Amino acid sequence: MEIDQEPQPQSSDNTNINMTQQPQDPRIKDYRWWFRVILYIIFLLAGQSFSLLLERLYYDKGGNSKWMISFVQSCGFPLLLPLICYFKSKENFKNIFNINDNNSSIIKPRNFTIYLGFGILLEGVFLMYSYGLQYLPLSTFSLICSTELGFNALFSFFLNSQKFTALIFNSVFLLTISTSLLAVDSISEDSMDIHRENYILGFIFTLCACATFSLYLALVQFCFEKVIKRETFDAILDMQFYPSLIATCACVVGLFVSGEWKILDKEMKEFDNGKMSYVVTLVCCAVTWQVCYIGMLGLVFEVSSLFANIIGSLVLPLVSTLAVLFFHDEIDGVKSMALILAIWGFLSYIYQNYLDDKKAKEVKRLCLGVSKGEVEISFEMS
């Protein structure tokens, strides 16, 4: 009798635990999770839009240093220090630094390797983006960046077990066609006073930067899930702070090795709006990039790299429109068609996300029904 009675309370307890945990799924019921996701979306959209506009302003007003633009994309990491000090408790701090009574504070080799690799990877991305933004109109640059979504789908499939459905394939195909149209349209870019060789070079650099950055996001998600395994905001800050520190150091080395540091004083003096405008433009650019990266990494952490890229795609029509208003970029028929295809591909991704979410809710509802049935059966047996 005792053997028959003991499993029943355990089964009932386990069932009750499952029933109480399921409604508390943070992606459905936790409003705090939704608040964080919405906040990260705002950070990403606002940060990326203003950053691209400020970089375009830098080049249009006389700036010419690709290493300087790469530098401002990562050098704003000290702004994260107050947040790190505030959010990082002593216990979480020990997860990054190997601190105990018999050892000094050193970075764990595993985390150091991750941050080092990501820092070098990011510096390569920043430099390629700088070349692309210098040689291309902002509207064209933004449209080429739409390929990040397709690249991310590919990398997420192999690294993050992302499903590759017909809608995702349709999105990748449309974004590829969109980018191909821009390449064919390179002959008609004379109105922007851009040499064909520079346009093609900017196109290649931007495309490579998109692929590399998509790989970076997929790897970040992989590290969050498989390596770091810390569901805290300070994990996001760490993933932004340390790679940015390494990327900044690499950029400083590149700035001196390339000799571009010699022209910075002249560049500042010859900037169209004056020295103060030059400094303010770069400082604001550094701040907005940090806001953008926190939003991007936050979405990768809370949802997935694929979702972060989907939200990032929303910036493309916004930036293209703002570029026409502020920088008088021209959008001809070919660019308009490319923009329509890019939006179509984006909507395909959104619809696939809607279907996945609907299916997940149905599965949860069925599991909840099965759990209730098990509870009723256990009560009847008792």
Short mmCIF file of C-alpha atoms in Angstrom, two decimals, residues 4-351:
data_model
loop_
_atom_site.label_atom_id
_atom_site.label_comp_id
_atom_site.label_asym_id
_atom_site.label_seq_id
_atom_site.Cartn_x
_atom_site.Cartn_y
_atom_site.Cartn_z
CA ASP A 4 1.23 2.42 -4.38
CA GLN A 5 0.58 5.63 -2.49
CA GLU A 6 3.96 7.27 -2.74
CA PRO A 7 4.16 7.67 -6.54
CA GLN A 8 0.73 9.30 -6.70
CA PRO A 9 1.62 12.47 -4.78
CA GLN A 10 4.86 12.75 -6.76
CA SER A 11 2.98 12.41 -10.06
CA SER A 12 0.39 14.92 -8.91
CA ASP A 13 3.08 17.34 -7.75
CA ASN A 14 4.96 17.04 -11.00
CA THR A 15 1.76 17.59 -12.93
CA ASN A 16 0.93 20.62 -10.83
CA ILE A 17 4.39 22.00 -11.35
CA ASN A 18 4.04 21.64 -15.12
CA MET A 19 0.58 23.23 -15.03
CA THR A 20 1.79 26.21 -13.03
CA GLN A 21 4.94 26.68 -15.07
CA GLN A 22 3.38 26.61 -18.53
CA PRO A 23 1.13 29.69 -18.13
CA GLN A 24 4.22 31.55 -16.91
CA ASP A 25 6.03 31.14 -20.23
CA PRO A 26 7.86 34.49 -20.54
CA ARG A 27 7.12 34.74 -24.27
CA ILE A 28 3.37 34.70 -23.68
CA LYS A 29 2.51 35.85 -20.15
CA ASP A 30 5.51 37.72 -18.81
CA TYR A 31 4.89 41.38 -19.56
CA ARG A 32 8.34 42.24 -18.37
CA TRP A 33 9.74 40.14 -21.21
CA TRP A 34 7.59 42.01 -23.70
CA PHE A 35 8.76 45.33 -22.24
CA ARG A 36 12.40 44.32 -22.68
CA VAL A 37 11.83 43.15 -26.25
CA ILE A 38 10.01 46.37 -27.22
CA LEU A 39 12.75 48.42 -25.59
CA TYR A 40 15.44 46.52 -27.52
CA ILE A 41 13.49 47.02 -30.76
CA ILE A 42 13.40 50.79 -30.15
CA PHE A 43 17.13 50.81 -29.36
CA LEU A 44 17.93 48.90 -32.54
CA LEU A 45 15.75 50.94 -34.90
CA ALA A 46 16.69 54.35 -33.50
CA GLY A 47 20.38 53.55 -33.00
CA GLN A 48 20.97 52.07 -36.44
CA SER A 49 19.01 54.76 -38.29
CA PHE A 50 20.80 57.68 -36.64
CA SER A 51 24.19 55.97 -36.88
CA LEU A 52 23.93 55.47 -40.63
CA LEU A 53 22.71 59.03 -41.16
CA LEU A 54 25.55 60.45 -39.07
CA GLU A 55 28.16 58.41 -40.94
CA ARG A 56 26.72 59.57 -44.24
CA LEU A 57 26.91 63.16 -42.93
CA TYR A 58 30.55 62.61 -41.99
CA TYR A 59 31.48 61.58 -45.53
CA ASP A 60 29.35 64.23 -47.21
CA LYS A 61 30.86 67.08 -45.18
CA GLY A 62 34.47 66.20 -45.93
CA GLY A 63 35.34 63.19 -43.79
CA ASN A 64 37.39 60.53 -45.57
CA SER A 65 38.91 58.23 -42.93
CA LYS A 66 37.55 54.71 -43.07
CA TRP A 67 39.46 53.73 -39.93
CA MET A 68 37.92 56.65 -38.03
CA ILE A 69 34.40 55.50 -38.89
CA SER A 70 35.38 51.98 -37.87
CA PHE A 71 36.72 53.43 -34.63
CA VAL A 72 33.50 55.25 -33.67
CA GLN A 73 31.48 52.09 -34.26
CA SER A 74 33.17 50.42 -31.28
CA CYS A 75 34.85 53.11 -29.16
CA GLY A 76 31.67 54.00 -27.26
CA PHE A 77 31.97 50.90 -25.05
CA PRO A 78 33.04 52.92 -21.92
CA LEU A 79 29.48 54.24 -21.85
CA LEU A 80 28.45 50.76 -20.75
CA LEU A 81 30.53 50.87 -17.57
CA PRO A 82 27.83 52.50 -15.37
CA LEU A 83 25.32 49.89 -16.55
CA ILE A 84 27.80 47.08 -15.90
CA CYS A 85 28.50 48.36 -12.39
CA TYR A 86 24.80 48.67 -11.70
CA PHE A 87 23.55 45.35 -13.06
CA LYS A 88 26.48 43.09 -12.32
CA SER A 89 26.12 41.54 -8.88
CA LYS A 90 29.09 39.92 -7.13
CA GLU A 91 27.83 36.45 -7.96
CA ASN A 92 27.36 37.21 -11.66
CA PHE A 93 30.70 38.96 -11.73
CA LYS A 94 32.38 35.70 -10.71
CA ASN A 95 30.88 33.99 -13.76
CA ILE A 96 33.11 36.11 -15.98
CA PHE A 97 36.17 36.51 -13.75
CA ASN A 98 37.66 33.54 -11.97
CA ILE A 99 37.56 34.98 -8.44
CA ASN A 100 38.09 32.93 -5.31
CA ASP A 101 40.05 33.09 -2.13
CA ASN A 102 43.08 31.39 -3.64
CA ASN A 103 43.14 33.05 -7.07
CA SER A 104 43.35 36.53 -8.51
CA SER A 105 40.86 38.15 -10.88
CA ILE A 106 41.52 36.90 -14.35
CA ILE A 107 39.27 36.41 -17.35
CA LYS A 108 38.38 32.80 -17.99
CA PRO A 109 40.25 31.47 -21.04
CA ARG A 110 37.02 30.27 -22.67
CA ASN A 111 35.31 33.66 -22.40
CA PHE A 112 38.48 35.50 -23.35
CA THR A 113 38.72 33.45 -26.55
CA ILE A 114 35.09 34.21 -27.39
CA TYR A 115 35.46 37.94 -26.82
CA LEU A 116 38.75 38.07 -28.69
CA GLY A 117 37.33 36.28 -31.71
CA PHE A 118 34.19 38.41 -31.76
CA GLY A 119 36.21 41.60 -31.36
CA ILE A 120 38.42 40.83 -34.37
CA LEU A 121 35.39 39.73 -36.39
CA LEU A 122 33.54 42.95 -35.56
CA GLU A 123 36.50 45.11 -36.56
CA GLY A 124 36.54 43.45 -39.98
CA VAL A 125 32.80 44.10 -40.30
CA PHE A 126 33.18 47.75 -39.28
CA LEU A 127 35.95 48.35 -41.80
CA MET A 128 34.05 46.74 -44.67
CA TYR A 129 30.92 48.71 -43.80
CA SER A 130 32.99 51.91 -43.79
CA TYR A 131 34.24 51.23 -47.31
CA GLY A 132 30.73 50.46 -48.47
CA LEU A 133 29.20 53.56 -46.92
CA GLN A 134 31.92 55.78 -48.39
CA TYR A 135 31.53 54.50 -51.96
CA LEU A 136 27.73 54.08 -52.08
CA PRO A 137 24.69 56.35 -51.72
CA LEU A 138 23.00 55.71 -48.41
CA SER A 139 19.82 54.42 -50.04
CA THR A 140 21.80 51.85 -52.06
CA PHE A 141 23.89 50.91 -49.02
CA SER A 142 20.74 50.32 -46.96
CA LEU A 143 19.15 48.14 -49.62
CA ILE A 144 22.24 45.96 -49.95
CA CYS A 145 22.16 45.49 -46.18
CA SER A 146 18.83 43.70 -46.66
CA THR A 147 20.87 40.61 -47.60
CA GLU A 148 21.75 40.19 -43.91
CA LEU A 149 18.42 38.49 -43.48
CA GLY A 150 19.20 35.84 -46.09
CA PHE A 151 22.71 35.27 -44.79
CA ASN A 152 21.42 34.98 -41.25
CA ALA A 153 18.87 32.38 -42.31
CA LEU A 154 21.68 30.27 -43.77
CA PHE A 155 23.96 30.54 -40.75
CA SER A 156 21.08 30.05 -38.30
CA PHE A 157 20.12 26.87 -40.13
CA PHE A 158 23.54 25.32 -39.50
CA LEU A 159 24.43 26.88 -36.13
CA ASN A 160 21.10 27.44 -34.37
CA SER A 161 18.90 24.70 -35.89
CA GLN A 162 16.69 27.28 -37.57
CA LYS A 163 14.00 25.75 -39.81
CA PHE A 164 14.38 26.55 -43.52
CA THR A 165 10.79 26.68 -44.77
CA ALA A 166 9.36 27.69 -48.13
CA LEU A 167 8.66 31.19 -46.85
CA ILE A 168 12.23 31.62 -45.65
CA PHE A 169 13.54 30.34 -48.97
CA ASN A 170 11.22 32.83 -50.71
CA SER A 171 12.63 35.63 -48.56
CA VAL A 172 16.23 34.67 -49.33
CA PHE A 173 15.45 34.47 -53.05
CA LEU A 174 13.74 37.87 -53.12
CA LEU A 175 16.54 39.55 -51.20
CA THR A 176 19.12 38.04 -53.55
CA ILE A 177 17.22 39.34 -56.59
CA SER A 178 16.92 42.72 -54.91
CA THR A 179 20.67 42.93 -54.43
CA SER A 180 21.35 41.73 -58.00
CA LEU A 181 19.21 44.56 -59.36
CA LEU A 182 21.36 47.08 -57.52
CA ALA A 183 24.50 45.54 -59.02
CA VAL A 184 23.07 45.81 -62.55
CA ASP A 185 22.05 49.40 -61.83
CA SER A 186 25.67 50.38 -61.11
CA ILE A 187 26.07 51.79 -64.64
CA SER A 188 23.41 54.43 -64.00
CA GLU A 189 25.02 55.84 -60.85
CA ASP A 190 26.74 58.72 -62.70
CA SER A 191 24.22 61.13 -61.24
CA MET A 192 25.80 60.57 -57.83
CA ASP A 193 29.30 61.36 -59.17
CA ILE A 194 30.51 57.92 -58.17
CA HIS A 195 32.99 56.05 -60.35
CA ARG A 196 31.79 52.68 -61.49
CA GLU A 197 34.85 50.97 -59.98
CA ASN A 198 34.20 52.56 -56.58
CA TYR A 199 30.54 51.61 -56.76
CA ILE A 200 31.35 47.96 -57.48
CA LEU A 201 34.01 47.97 -54.75
CA GLY A 202 31.55 49.44 -52.25
CA PHE A 203 28.97 46.87 -53.32
CA ILE A 204 31.37 43.97 -52.70
CA PHE A 205 32.56 45.30 -49.34
CA THR A 206 29.01 45.88 -48.12
CA LEU A 207 27.87 42.44 -49.22
CA CYS A 208 30.83 40.77 -47.47
CA ALA A 209 30.16 42.84 -44.35
CA CYS A 210 26.53 41.70 -44.33
CA ALA A 211 27.56 38.04 -44.56
CA THR A 212 30.17 38.41 -41.81
CA PHE A 213 27.85 40.30 -39.49
CA SER A 214 25.13 37.67 -39.98
CA LEU A 215 27.66 35.00 -39.05
CA TYR A 216 28.57 37.02 -35.97
CA LEU A 217 24.93 37.21 -34.82
CA ALA A 218 24.41 33.47 -35.32
CA LEU A 219 27.60 32.75 -33.35
CA VAL A 220 26.49 35.10 -30.57
CA GLN A 221 23.20 33.22 -30.23
CA PHE A 222 25.10 29.93 -30.21
CA CYS A 223 27.40 31.20 -27.43
CA PHE A 224 24.50 32.54 -25.37
CA GLU A 225 22.73 29.17 -25.54
CA LYS A 226 25.62 26.69 -25.44
CA VAL A 227 28.59 28.40 -23.77
CA ILE A 228 27.71 31.39 -21.59
CA LYS A 229 24.29 30.15 -20.42
CA ARG A 230 23.56 33.24 -18.31
CA GLU A 231 20.04 34.63 -18.56
CA THR A 232 20.89 38.08 -17.24
CA PHE A 233 21.23 41.57 -18.70
CA ASP A 234 24.87 41.73 -17.68
CA ALA A 235 25.54 38.86 -20.12
CA ILE A 236 24.39 41.18 -22.92
CA LEU A 237 26.58 43.98 -21.58
CA ASP A 238 29.61 41.68 -21.42
CA MET A 239 29.03 40.48 -24.97
CA GLN A 240 29.01 44.12 -26.08
CA PHE A 241 31.73 45.56 -23.83
CA TYR A 242 34.65 43.16 -24.23
CA PRO A 243 34.46 42.55 -28.02
CA SER A 244 34.08 46.32 -28.50
CA LEU A 245 37.18 46.88 -26.38
CA ILE A 246 39.16 44.46 -28.51
CA ALA A 247 37.75 45.88 -31.76
CA THR A 248 38.68 49.40 -30.64
CA CYS A 249 42.26 48.35 -29.88
CA ALA A 250 42.53 46.69 -33.29
CA CYS A 251 41.15 49.82 -34.93
CA VAL A 252 43.66 52.07 -33.17
CA VAL A 253 46.45 49.85 -34.47
CA GLY A 254 45.00 50.01 -37.99
CA LEU A 255 44.63 53.79 -37.76
CA PHE A 256 48.34 54.21 -37.04
CA VAL A 257 49.60 51.47 -39.35
CA SER A 258 47.63 52.86 -42.30
CA GLY A 259 48.86 56.38 -41.61
CA GLU A 260 45.35 57.82 -41.56
CA TRP A 261 45.99 59.38 -38.15
CA LYS A 262 48.17 61.99 -39.91
CA ILE A 263 45.24 63.41 -41.88
CA LEU A 264 42.76 63.62 -38.99
CA ASP A 265 43.82 67.14 -37.95
CA LYS A 266 43.50 68.40 -41.52
CA GLU A 267 40.22 66.59 -41.91
CA MET A 268 38.86 68.26 -38.79
CA LYS A 269 39.90 71.74 -39.95
CA GLU A 270 38.44 71.26 -43.44
CA PHE A 271 35.16 69.77 -42.23
CA ASP A 272 32.36 71.85 -43.78
CA ASN A 273 30.58 72.74 -40.55
CA GLY A 274 33.71 73.31 -38.48
CA LYS A 275 35.70 71.47 -35.84
CA MET A 276 32.92 71.37 -33.27
CA SER A 277 30.54 69.82 -35.78
CA TYR A 278 33.20 67.25 -36.66
CA VAL A 279 33.63 66.19 -33.04
CA VAL A 280 29.90 66.20 -32.26
CA THR A 281 29.15 64.09 -35.34
CA LEU A 282 31.66 61.41 -34.35
CA VAL A 283 30.70 61.42 -30.66
CA CYS A 284 26.99 61.11 -31.46
CA CYS A 285 27.80 58.34 -33.92
CA ALA A 286 29.70 56.41 -31.23
CA VAL A 287 26.80 56.76 -28.79
CA THR A 288 24.10 55.71 -31.26
CA TRP A 289 26.08 52.64 -32.36
CA GLN A 290 26.27 51.45 -28.76
CA VAL A 291 22.51 51.92 -28.42
CA CYS A 292 22.04 49.95 -31.63
CA TYR A 293 24.26 47.06 -30.50
CA ILE A 294 22.53 46.77 -27.12
CA GLY A 295 19.23 46.51 -28.95
CA MET A 296 20.61 43.96 -31.42
CA LEU A 297 22.25 41.75 -28.79
CA GLY A 298 19.23 42.07 -26.53
CA LEU A 299 16.97 40.67 -29.26
CA VAL A 300 19.45 37.88 -29.99
CA PHE A 301 19.49 37.04 -26.28
CA GLU A 302 15.73 37.28 -25.69
CA VAL A 303 14.51 35.79 -28.97
CA SER A 304 16.99 34.80 -31.71
CA SER A 305 19.50 36.22 -34.18
CA LEU A 306 16.93 35.70 -36.90
CA PHE A 307 14.39 37.89 -35.13
CA ALA A 308 17.04 40.55 -34.49
CA ASN A 309 17.81 40.64 -38.22
CA ILE A 310 14.12 40.84 -39.05
CA ILE A 311 13.75 43.93 -36.88
CA GLY A 312 16.96 45.32 -38.34
CA SER A 313 15.40 45.03 -41.79
CA LEU A 314 12.75 47.52 -40.74
CA VAL A 315 15.50 50.15 -40.75
CA LEU A 316 16.04 49.79 -44.51
CA PRO A 317 12.91 51.56 -45.79
CA LEU A 318 13.25 54.12 -43.01
CA VAL A 319 16.88 54.98 -43.79
CA SER A 320 16.26 55.02 -47.55
CA THR A 321 13.44 57.51 -47.07
CA LEU A 322 15.47 59.68 -44.71
CA ALA A 323 18.40 59.60 -47.17
CA VAL A 324 16.19 61.01 -49.90
CA LEU A 325 14.97 63.76 -47.56
CA PHE A 326 18.31 64.78 -46.01
CA PHE A 327 20.96 63.79 -48.58
CA HIS A 328 18.93 64.03 -51.81
CA ASP A 329 19.71 60.45 -52.84
CA GLU A 330 17.88 59.43 -55.98
CA ILE A 331 15.62 56.40 -56.09
CA ASP A 332 14.98 55.41 -59.69
CA GLY A 333 12.81 52.61 -61.05
CA VAL A 334 15.37 49.88 -60.46
CA LYS A 335 15.96 50.93 -56.84
CA SER A 336 12.22 51.15 -56.29
CA MET A 337 11.79 47.61 -57.56
CA ALA A 338 14.67 46.43 -55.38
CA LEU A 339 13.06 48.11 -52.38
CA ILE A 340 9.71 46.43 -53.07
CA LEU A 341 11.37 43.02 -53.35
CA ALA A 342 13.28 43.63 -50.10
CA ILE A 343 10.04 44.53 -48.29
CA TRP A 344 8.33 41.50 -49.80
CA GLY A 345 11.11 39.27 -48.51
CA PHE A 346 10.84 40.88 -45.10
CA LEU A 347 7.08 40.26 -44.98
CA SER A 348 7.68 36.61 -45.89
CA TYR A 349 9.85 36.28 -42.82
CA ILE A 350 7.28 38.02 -40.64
CA TYR A 351 4.53 35.67 -41.85
#
